[in-house]
Coordinates of C-alpha atoms and ligand atoms in Angstrom, one line a residue:
X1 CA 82.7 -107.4 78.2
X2 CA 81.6 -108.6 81.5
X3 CA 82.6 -112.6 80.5
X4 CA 86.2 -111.7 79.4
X5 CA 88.3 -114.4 80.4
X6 CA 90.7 -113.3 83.3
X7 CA 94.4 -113.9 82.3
X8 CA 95.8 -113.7 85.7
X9 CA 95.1 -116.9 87.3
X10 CA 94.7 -117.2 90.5
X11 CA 94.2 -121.3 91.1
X12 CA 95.2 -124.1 89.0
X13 CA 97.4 -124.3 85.7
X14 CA 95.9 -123.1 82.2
X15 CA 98.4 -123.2 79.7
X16 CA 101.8 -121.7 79.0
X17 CA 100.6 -119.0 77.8
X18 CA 98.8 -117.1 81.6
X19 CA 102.7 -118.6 83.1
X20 CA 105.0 -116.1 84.2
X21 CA 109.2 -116.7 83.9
X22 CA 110.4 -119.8 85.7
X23 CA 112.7 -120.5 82.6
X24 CA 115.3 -122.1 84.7
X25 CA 113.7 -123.5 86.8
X26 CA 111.4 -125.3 84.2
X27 CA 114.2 -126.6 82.4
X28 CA 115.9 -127.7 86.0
X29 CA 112.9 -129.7 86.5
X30 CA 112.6 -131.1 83.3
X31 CA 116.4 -131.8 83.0
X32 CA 116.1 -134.1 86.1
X33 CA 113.2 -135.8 84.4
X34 CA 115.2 -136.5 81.2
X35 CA 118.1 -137.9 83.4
X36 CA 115.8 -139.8 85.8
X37 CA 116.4 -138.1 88.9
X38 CA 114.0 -137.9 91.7
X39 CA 113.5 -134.4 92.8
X40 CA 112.4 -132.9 95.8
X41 CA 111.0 -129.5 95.4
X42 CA 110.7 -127.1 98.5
X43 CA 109.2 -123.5 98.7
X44 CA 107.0 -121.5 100.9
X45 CA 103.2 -122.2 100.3
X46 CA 101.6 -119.9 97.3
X47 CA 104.8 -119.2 95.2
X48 CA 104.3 -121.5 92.7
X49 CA 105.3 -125.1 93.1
X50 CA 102.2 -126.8 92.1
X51 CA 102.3 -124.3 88.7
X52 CA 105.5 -125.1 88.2
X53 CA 104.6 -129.2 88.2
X54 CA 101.6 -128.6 85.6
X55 CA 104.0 -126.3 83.6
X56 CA 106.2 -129.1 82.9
X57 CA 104.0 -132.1 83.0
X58 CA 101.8 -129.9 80.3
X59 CA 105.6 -129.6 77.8
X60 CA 105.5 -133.3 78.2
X61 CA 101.9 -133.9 77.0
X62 CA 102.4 -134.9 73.6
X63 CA 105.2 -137.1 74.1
X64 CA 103.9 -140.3 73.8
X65 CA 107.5 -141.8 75.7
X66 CA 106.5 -139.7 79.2
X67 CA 103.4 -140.3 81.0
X68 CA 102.9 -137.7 83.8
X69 CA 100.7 -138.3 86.9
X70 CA 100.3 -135.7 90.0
X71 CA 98.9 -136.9 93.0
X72 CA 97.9 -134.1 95.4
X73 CA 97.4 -135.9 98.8
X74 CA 96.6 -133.1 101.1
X75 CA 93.6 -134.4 101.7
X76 CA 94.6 -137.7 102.7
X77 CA 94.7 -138.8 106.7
X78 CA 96.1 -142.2 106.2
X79 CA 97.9 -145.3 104.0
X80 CA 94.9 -146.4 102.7
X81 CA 93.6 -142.9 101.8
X82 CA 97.1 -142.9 100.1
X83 CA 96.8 -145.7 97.7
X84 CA 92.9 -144.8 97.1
X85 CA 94.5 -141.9 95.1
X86 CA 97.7 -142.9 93.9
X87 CA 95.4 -146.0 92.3
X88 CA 92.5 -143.7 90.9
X89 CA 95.6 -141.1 89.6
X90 CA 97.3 -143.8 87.4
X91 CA 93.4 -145.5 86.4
X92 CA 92.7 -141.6 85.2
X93 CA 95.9 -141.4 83.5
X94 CA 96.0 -144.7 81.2
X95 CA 92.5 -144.6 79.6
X96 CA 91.2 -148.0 78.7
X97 CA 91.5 -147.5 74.9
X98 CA 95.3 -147.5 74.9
X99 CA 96.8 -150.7 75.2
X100 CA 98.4 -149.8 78.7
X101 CA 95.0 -148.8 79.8
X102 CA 93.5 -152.2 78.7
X103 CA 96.3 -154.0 81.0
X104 CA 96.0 -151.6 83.6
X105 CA 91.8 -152.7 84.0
X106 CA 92.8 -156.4 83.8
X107 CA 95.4 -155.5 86.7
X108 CA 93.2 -153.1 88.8
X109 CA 90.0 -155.8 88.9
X110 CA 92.6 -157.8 90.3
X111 CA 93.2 -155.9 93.1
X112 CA 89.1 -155.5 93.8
X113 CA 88.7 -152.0 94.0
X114 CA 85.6 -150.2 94.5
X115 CA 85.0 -147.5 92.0
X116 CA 82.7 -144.8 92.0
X117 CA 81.9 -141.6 90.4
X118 CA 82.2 -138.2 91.5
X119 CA 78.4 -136.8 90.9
X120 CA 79.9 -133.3 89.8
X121 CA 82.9 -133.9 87.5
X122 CA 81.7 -138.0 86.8
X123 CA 85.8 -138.3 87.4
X124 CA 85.9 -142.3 88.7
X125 CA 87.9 -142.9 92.0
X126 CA 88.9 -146.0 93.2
X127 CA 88.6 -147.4 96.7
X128 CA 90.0 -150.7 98.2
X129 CA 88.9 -152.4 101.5
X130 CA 91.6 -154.2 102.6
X131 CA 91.6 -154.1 106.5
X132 CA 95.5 -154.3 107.7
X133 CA 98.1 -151.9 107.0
X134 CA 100.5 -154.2 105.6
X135 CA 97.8 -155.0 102.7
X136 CA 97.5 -151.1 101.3
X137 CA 101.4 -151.8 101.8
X138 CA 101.5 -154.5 99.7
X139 CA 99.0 -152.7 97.0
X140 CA 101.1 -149.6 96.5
X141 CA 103.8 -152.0 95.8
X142 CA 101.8 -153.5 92.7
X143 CA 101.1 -150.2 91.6
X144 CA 104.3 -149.0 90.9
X145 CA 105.7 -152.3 89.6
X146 CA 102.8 -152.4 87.5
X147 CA 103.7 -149.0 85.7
X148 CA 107.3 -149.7 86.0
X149 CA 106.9 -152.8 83.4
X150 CA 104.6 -150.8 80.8
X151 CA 107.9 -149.7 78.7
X152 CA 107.2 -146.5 79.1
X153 CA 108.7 -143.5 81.5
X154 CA 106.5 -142.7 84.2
X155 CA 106.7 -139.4 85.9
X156 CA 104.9 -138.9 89.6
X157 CA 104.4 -135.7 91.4
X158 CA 103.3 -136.5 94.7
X159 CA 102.2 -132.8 96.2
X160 CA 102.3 -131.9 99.8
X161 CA 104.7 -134.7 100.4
X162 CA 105.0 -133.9 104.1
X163 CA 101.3 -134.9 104.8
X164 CA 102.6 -138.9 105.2
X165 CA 104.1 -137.6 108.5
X166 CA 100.7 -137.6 109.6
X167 CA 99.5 -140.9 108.6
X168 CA 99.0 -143.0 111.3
X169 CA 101.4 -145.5 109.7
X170 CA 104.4 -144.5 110.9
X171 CA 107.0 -146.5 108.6
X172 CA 105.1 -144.6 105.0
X173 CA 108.2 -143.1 104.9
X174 CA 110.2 -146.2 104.8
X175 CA 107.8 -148.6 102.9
X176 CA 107.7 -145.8 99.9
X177 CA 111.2 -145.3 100.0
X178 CA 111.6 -149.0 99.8
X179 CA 109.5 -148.9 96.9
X180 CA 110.6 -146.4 95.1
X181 CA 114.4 -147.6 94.8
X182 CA 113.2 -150.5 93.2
X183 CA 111.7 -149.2 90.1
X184 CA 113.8 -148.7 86.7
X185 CA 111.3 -146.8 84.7
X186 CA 109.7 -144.7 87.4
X187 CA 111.0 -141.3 88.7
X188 CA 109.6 -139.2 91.4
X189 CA 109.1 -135.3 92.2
X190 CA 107.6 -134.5 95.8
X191 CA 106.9 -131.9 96.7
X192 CA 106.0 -129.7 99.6
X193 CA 105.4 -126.7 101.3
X194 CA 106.2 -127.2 104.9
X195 CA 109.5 -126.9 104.9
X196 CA 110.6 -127.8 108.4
X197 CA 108.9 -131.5 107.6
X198 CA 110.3 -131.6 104.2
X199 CA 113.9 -130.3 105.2
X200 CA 113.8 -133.5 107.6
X201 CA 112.4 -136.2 105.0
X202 CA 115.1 -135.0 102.7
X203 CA 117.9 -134.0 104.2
X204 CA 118.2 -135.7 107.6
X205 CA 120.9 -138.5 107.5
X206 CA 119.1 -140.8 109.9
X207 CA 115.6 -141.2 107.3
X208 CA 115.2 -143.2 104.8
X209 CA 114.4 -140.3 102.3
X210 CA 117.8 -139.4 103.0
X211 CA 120.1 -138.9 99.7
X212 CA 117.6 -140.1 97.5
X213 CA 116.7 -136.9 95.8
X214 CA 117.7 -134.2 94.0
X215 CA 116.5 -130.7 96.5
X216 CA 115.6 -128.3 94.4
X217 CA 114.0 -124.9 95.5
X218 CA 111.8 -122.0 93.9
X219 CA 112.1 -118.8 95.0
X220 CA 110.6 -115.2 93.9
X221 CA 109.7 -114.2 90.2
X222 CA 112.4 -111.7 89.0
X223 CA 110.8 -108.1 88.8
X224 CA 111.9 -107.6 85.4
X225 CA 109.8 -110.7 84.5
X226 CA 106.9 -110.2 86.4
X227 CA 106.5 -106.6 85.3
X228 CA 106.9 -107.9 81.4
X229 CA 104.3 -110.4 81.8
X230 CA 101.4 -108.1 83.3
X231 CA 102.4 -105.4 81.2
X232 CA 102.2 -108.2 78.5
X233 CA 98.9 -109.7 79.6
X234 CA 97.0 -106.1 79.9
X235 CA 98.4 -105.0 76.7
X236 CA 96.6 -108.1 75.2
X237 CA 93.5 -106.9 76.1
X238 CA 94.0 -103.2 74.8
X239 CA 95.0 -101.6 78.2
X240 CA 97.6 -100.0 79.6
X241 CA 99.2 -100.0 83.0
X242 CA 102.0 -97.3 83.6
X243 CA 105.1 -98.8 85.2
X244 CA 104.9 -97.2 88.5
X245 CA 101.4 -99.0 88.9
X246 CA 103.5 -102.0 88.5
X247 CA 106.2 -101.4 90.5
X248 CA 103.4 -100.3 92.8
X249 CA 102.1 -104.1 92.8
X250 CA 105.2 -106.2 93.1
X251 CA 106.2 -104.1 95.7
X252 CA 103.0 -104.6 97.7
X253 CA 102.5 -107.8 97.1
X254 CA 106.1 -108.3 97.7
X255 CA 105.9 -110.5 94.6
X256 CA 104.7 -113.8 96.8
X257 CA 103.0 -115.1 93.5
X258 CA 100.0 -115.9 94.8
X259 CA 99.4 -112.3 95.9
X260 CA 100.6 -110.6 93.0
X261 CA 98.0 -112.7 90.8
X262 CA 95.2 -111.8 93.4
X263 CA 95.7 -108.3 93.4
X264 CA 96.2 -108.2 89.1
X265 CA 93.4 -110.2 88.6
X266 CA 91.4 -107.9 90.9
X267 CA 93.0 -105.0 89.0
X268 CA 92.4 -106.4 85.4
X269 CA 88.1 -107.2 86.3
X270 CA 88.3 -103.2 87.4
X271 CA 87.9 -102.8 83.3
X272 CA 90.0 -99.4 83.0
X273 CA 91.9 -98.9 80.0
X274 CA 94.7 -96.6 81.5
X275 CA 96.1 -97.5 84.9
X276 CA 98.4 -95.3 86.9
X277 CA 100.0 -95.8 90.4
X278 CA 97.1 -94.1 91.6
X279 CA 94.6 -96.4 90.7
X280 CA 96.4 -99.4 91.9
X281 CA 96.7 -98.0 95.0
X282 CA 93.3 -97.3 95.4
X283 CA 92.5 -101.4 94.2
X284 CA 95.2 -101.9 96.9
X285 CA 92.4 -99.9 99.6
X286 CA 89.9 -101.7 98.1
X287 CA 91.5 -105.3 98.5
X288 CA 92.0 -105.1 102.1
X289 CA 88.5 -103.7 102.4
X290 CA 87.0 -106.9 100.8
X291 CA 89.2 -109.3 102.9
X292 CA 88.6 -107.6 106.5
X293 CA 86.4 -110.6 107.5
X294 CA 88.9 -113.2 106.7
X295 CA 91.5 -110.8 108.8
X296 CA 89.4 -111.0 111.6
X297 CA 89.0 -114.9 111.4
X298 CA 92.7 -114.9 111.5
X299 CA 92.5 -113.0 115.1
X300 CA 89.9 -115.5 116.6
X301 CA 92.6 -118.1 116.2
X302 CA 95.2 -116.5 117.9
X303 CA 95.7 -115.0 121.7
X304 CA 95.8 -111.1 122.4
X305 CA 99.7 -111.3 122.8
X306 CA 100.1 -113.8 119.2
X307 CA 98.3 -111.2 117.4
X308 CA 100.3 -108.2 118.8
X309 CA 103.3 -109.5 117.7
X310 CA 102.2 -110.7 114.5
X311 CA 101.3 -106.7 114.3
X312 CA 105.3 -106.2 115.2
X313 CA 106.5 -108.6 112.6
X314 CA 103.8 -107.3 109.8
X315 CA 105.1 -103.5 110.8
X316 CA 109.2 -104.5 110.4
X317 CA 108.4 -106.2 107.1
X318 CA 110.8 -108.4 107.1
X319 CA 111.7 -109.4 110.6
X320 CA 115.9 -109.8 110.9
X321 CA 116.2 -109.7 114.8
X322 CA 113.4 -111.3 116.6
X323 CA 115.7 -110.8 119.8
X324 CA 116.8 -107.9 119.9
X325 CA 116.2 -105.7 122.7
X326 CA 115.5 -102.7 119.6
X327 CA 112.5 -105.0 118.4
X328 CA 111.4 -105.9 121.8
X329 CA 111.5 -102.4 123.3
X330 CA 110.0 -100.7 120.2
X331 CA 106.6 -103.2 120.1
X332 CA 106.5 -103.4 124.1
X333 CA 107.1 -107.8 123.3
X334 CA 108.1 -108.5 127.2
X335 CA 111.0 -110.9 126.9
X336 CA 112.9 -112.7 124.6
X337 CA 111.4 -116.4 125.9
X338 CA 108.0 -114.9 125.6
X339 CA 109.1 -113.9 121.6
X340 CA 110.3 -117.6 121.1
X341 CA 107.0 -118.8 122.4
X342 CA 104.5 -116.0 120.4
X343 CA 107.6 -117.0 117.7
X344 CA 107.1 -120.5 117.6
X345 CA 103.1 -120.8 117.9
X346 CA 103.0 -118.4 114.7
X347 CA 104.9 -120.5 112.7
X348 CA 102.9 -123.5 113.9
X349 CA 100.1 -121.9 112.5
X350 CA 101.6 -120.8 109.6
X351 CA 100.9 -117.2 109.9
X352 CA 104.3 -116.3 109.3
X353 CA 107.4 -118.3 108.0
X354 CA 111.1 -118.1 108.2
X355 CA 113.0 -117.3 105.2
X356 CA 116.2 -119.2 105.6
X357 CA 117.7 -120.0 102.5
X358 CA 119.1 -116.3 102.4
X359 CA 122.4 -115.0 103.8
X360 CA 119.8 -112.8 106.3
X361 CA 117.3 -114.8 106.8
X362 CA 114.6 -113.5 108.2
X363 CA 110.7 -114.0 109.6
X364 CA 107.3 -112.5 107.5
X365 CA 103.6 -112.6 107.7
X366 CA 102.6 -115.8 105.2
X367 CA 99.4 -114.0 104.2
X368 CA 100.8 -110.7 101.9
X369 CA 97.1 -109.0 102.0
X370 CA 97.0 -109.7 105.9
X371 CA 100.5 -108.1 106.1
X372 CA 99.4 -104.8 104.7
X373 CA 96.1 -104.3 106.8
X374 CA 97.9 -104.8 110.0
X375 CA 101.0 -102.4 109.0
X376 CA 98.1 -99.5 108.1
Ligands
ADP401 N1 104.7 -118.7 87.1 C1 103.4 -118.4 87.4 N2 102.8 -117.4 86.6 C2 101.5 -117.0 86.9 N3 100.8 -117.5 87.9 C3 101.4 -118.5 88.7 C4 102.7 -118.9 88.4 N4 103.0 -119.8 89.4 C5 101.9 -120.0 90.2 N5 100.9 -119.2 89.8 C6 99.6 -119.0 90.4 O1 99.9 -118.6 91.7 C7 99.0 -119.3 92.6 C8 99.9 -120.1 93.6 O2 100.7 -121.0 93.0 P1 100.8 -122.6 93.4 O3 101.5 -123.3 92.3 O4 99.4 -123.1 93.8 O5 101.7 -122.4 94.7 P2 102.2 -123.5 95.7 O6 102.0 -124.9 95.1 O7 103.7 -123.2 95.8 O8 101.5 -123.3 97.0 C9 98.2 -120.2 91.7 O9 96.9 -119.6 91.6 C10 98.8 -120.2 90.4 O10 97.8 -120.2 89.4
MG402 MG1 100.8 -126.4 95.8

């Protein structure tokens, strides 16, 4: 059976069926949809805020009322790179045999875009060349008042919201903002993973962000629902994995969801029928084997004293007292200024993050698998 499809997923969105839990937090996101709320959505990188987004936009996919777009713009460095995708997302999503659609092309020529096709998927994209600033300004505008007037709610998830901070426009916060409050039809989820950046869109009192959004935040899959569902999936393919072996996983993955899908996905291509602790355990060897030469990447970007501390913090777990003489002593750190430094150039590189939204909150290495190699 060397083709059988994988049912732990380990990018993108499939269906509801390979989604684990987020129950509440589905219908959280899709009660602020039915109420037209704008959301913000914050969490660490890899637990599951892009899944969660396709999970709901796929329950809304055969109501005709909702049209659902997601905009990923990573990728993008500037405003213009901005409303390249934001125009080819809402081209893709109105197909020219709908009636909307059939406006949309009269409305898009309009605007003179260039459009092209990607020579993989043959997906088009739209480009515009319209020299200043103020024009790609001016676009975005007609954009969103365009799908505001099609009588029909529109939904937008605009993903790694934070990356406007980096545009070299420095009002895209303000000019979308300004925007957005316009529109009657036309709600908004962003959505990010740096939390420092989104935390001061959102919630500083001085943006223009400020107020305008629901926060909402995602945190761990429960362990009773995570062990259901890969007990659930392997029993689906006629195998069985003893409970310790899964306890076994969440607890070395620390349930980060990312990492829990790696390491089961790893597990399930293994083809064994039984699983025991033992075995995952030994898949757990074997992971950190395979991965050694990304590990070893990671310590070419980092200096001799980043690295041995990022050793300290993988060995405590979770990291409660960066400054206390206990943790400084213990790891031979030097002195607290020199922690804050080694502190602040890890989190910069996002090789570990602070946990804040807990009554300890506390500082862990991002990468789960990288976490285990160092503590061996
Ligand atoms: N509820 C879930 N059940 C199963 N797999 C999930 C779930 N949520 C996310 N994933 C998987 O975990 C990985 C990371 O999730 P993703 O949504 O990309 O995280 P984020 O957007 O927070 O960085 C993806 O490969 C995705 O397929
Ligand atoms: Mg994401």
């Amino acid at each position: 059976m060397e083709n059988e499809f994988n049912p732990f997923l380990v990018t993108g969105y499939k269906s509801a069926l390979y989604f684990c839990d987020r129950k509440n937090e589905t219908a959280l996101l899709k009660n602020h949809i039915k109420n037209n709320k704008n959301t913000s959505l914050f969490a660490i990188r890899r637990l599951g805020k892009t899944g969660l987004i396709q999970h709901v936009f796929n329950s809304f996919k055969n109501n005709s009322a909702i049209a659902c777009i997601y905009i990923d713009i990573l990728g993008t460095k500037n405003l213009k790179e901005f409303t390249n995708q934001l125009a080819t997302a809402i081209y893709t999503r109105f197909p020219e045999n709908k009636s909307i659609g059939k406006k949309l092309i009269g409305f898009i020529k309009l605007l003179r875009p260039l459009v092209s096709y990607d020579s993989l998927s043959g997906d088009p994209e739209l480009s515009f060349e319209l020299g200043e600033a103020r024009q790609y300004e001016k676009t975005i505008q007609q954009l969103f008042t365009f799908v505001d007037q099609q009588h029909i709610k529109v939904v937008f998830a605009i993903d790694e919201f934070q990356q406007i901070l980096e545009y070299p426009e420095k009002n895209t916060e303000a000019v979308l903002r300004t925007h957005i409050q316009l529109l009657k039809n036309t709600h908004f989820i962003f959505c990010g993973s740096d939390q420092k950046m989104m935390h001061e869109i959102f919630n500083s009192a001085k943006r223009p962000f400020f107020a305008s959004c629901t926060n909402m935040h995602i945190d761990f899959i429960g362990t009773k629902e995570y062990t259901a569902f890969i007990a659930n999936m392997f029993a689906q393919h006629k195998r069985k994995v003893s409970p310790n072996a899964i306890t076994f996983i969440l607890e070395w993955t620390t349930r980060h969801t990312f990492y829990t899908q790696y390491f089961c996905n790893f597990l399930f291509s293994a083809n064994l029928k039984r699983i025991e602790q033992i075995d995952a355990q030994n898949m757990a060897i074997e992971l950190l084997k395979q991965n050694e030469g990304t590990f070893y990447q990671y310590r070419n970007l980092l200096t001799a004293g980043q690295w041995h501390l990022l050793e300290a913090i993988a060995k405590e777990d979770k990291l409660y007292k960066a400054h206390s003489k206990q943790f400084i002593g213990k790891y031979g750190l030097g002195t607290s200024s020199m922690v804050t430094r080694g502190i602040n150039a890890l989190l910069e590189k996002e090789m570990i993050y602070y946990h804040a939204g807990v009554a300890k909150p506390y500082y862990e290495v991002y990468d789960k698998f990288l976490m285990r190699w160092l503590q061996q």
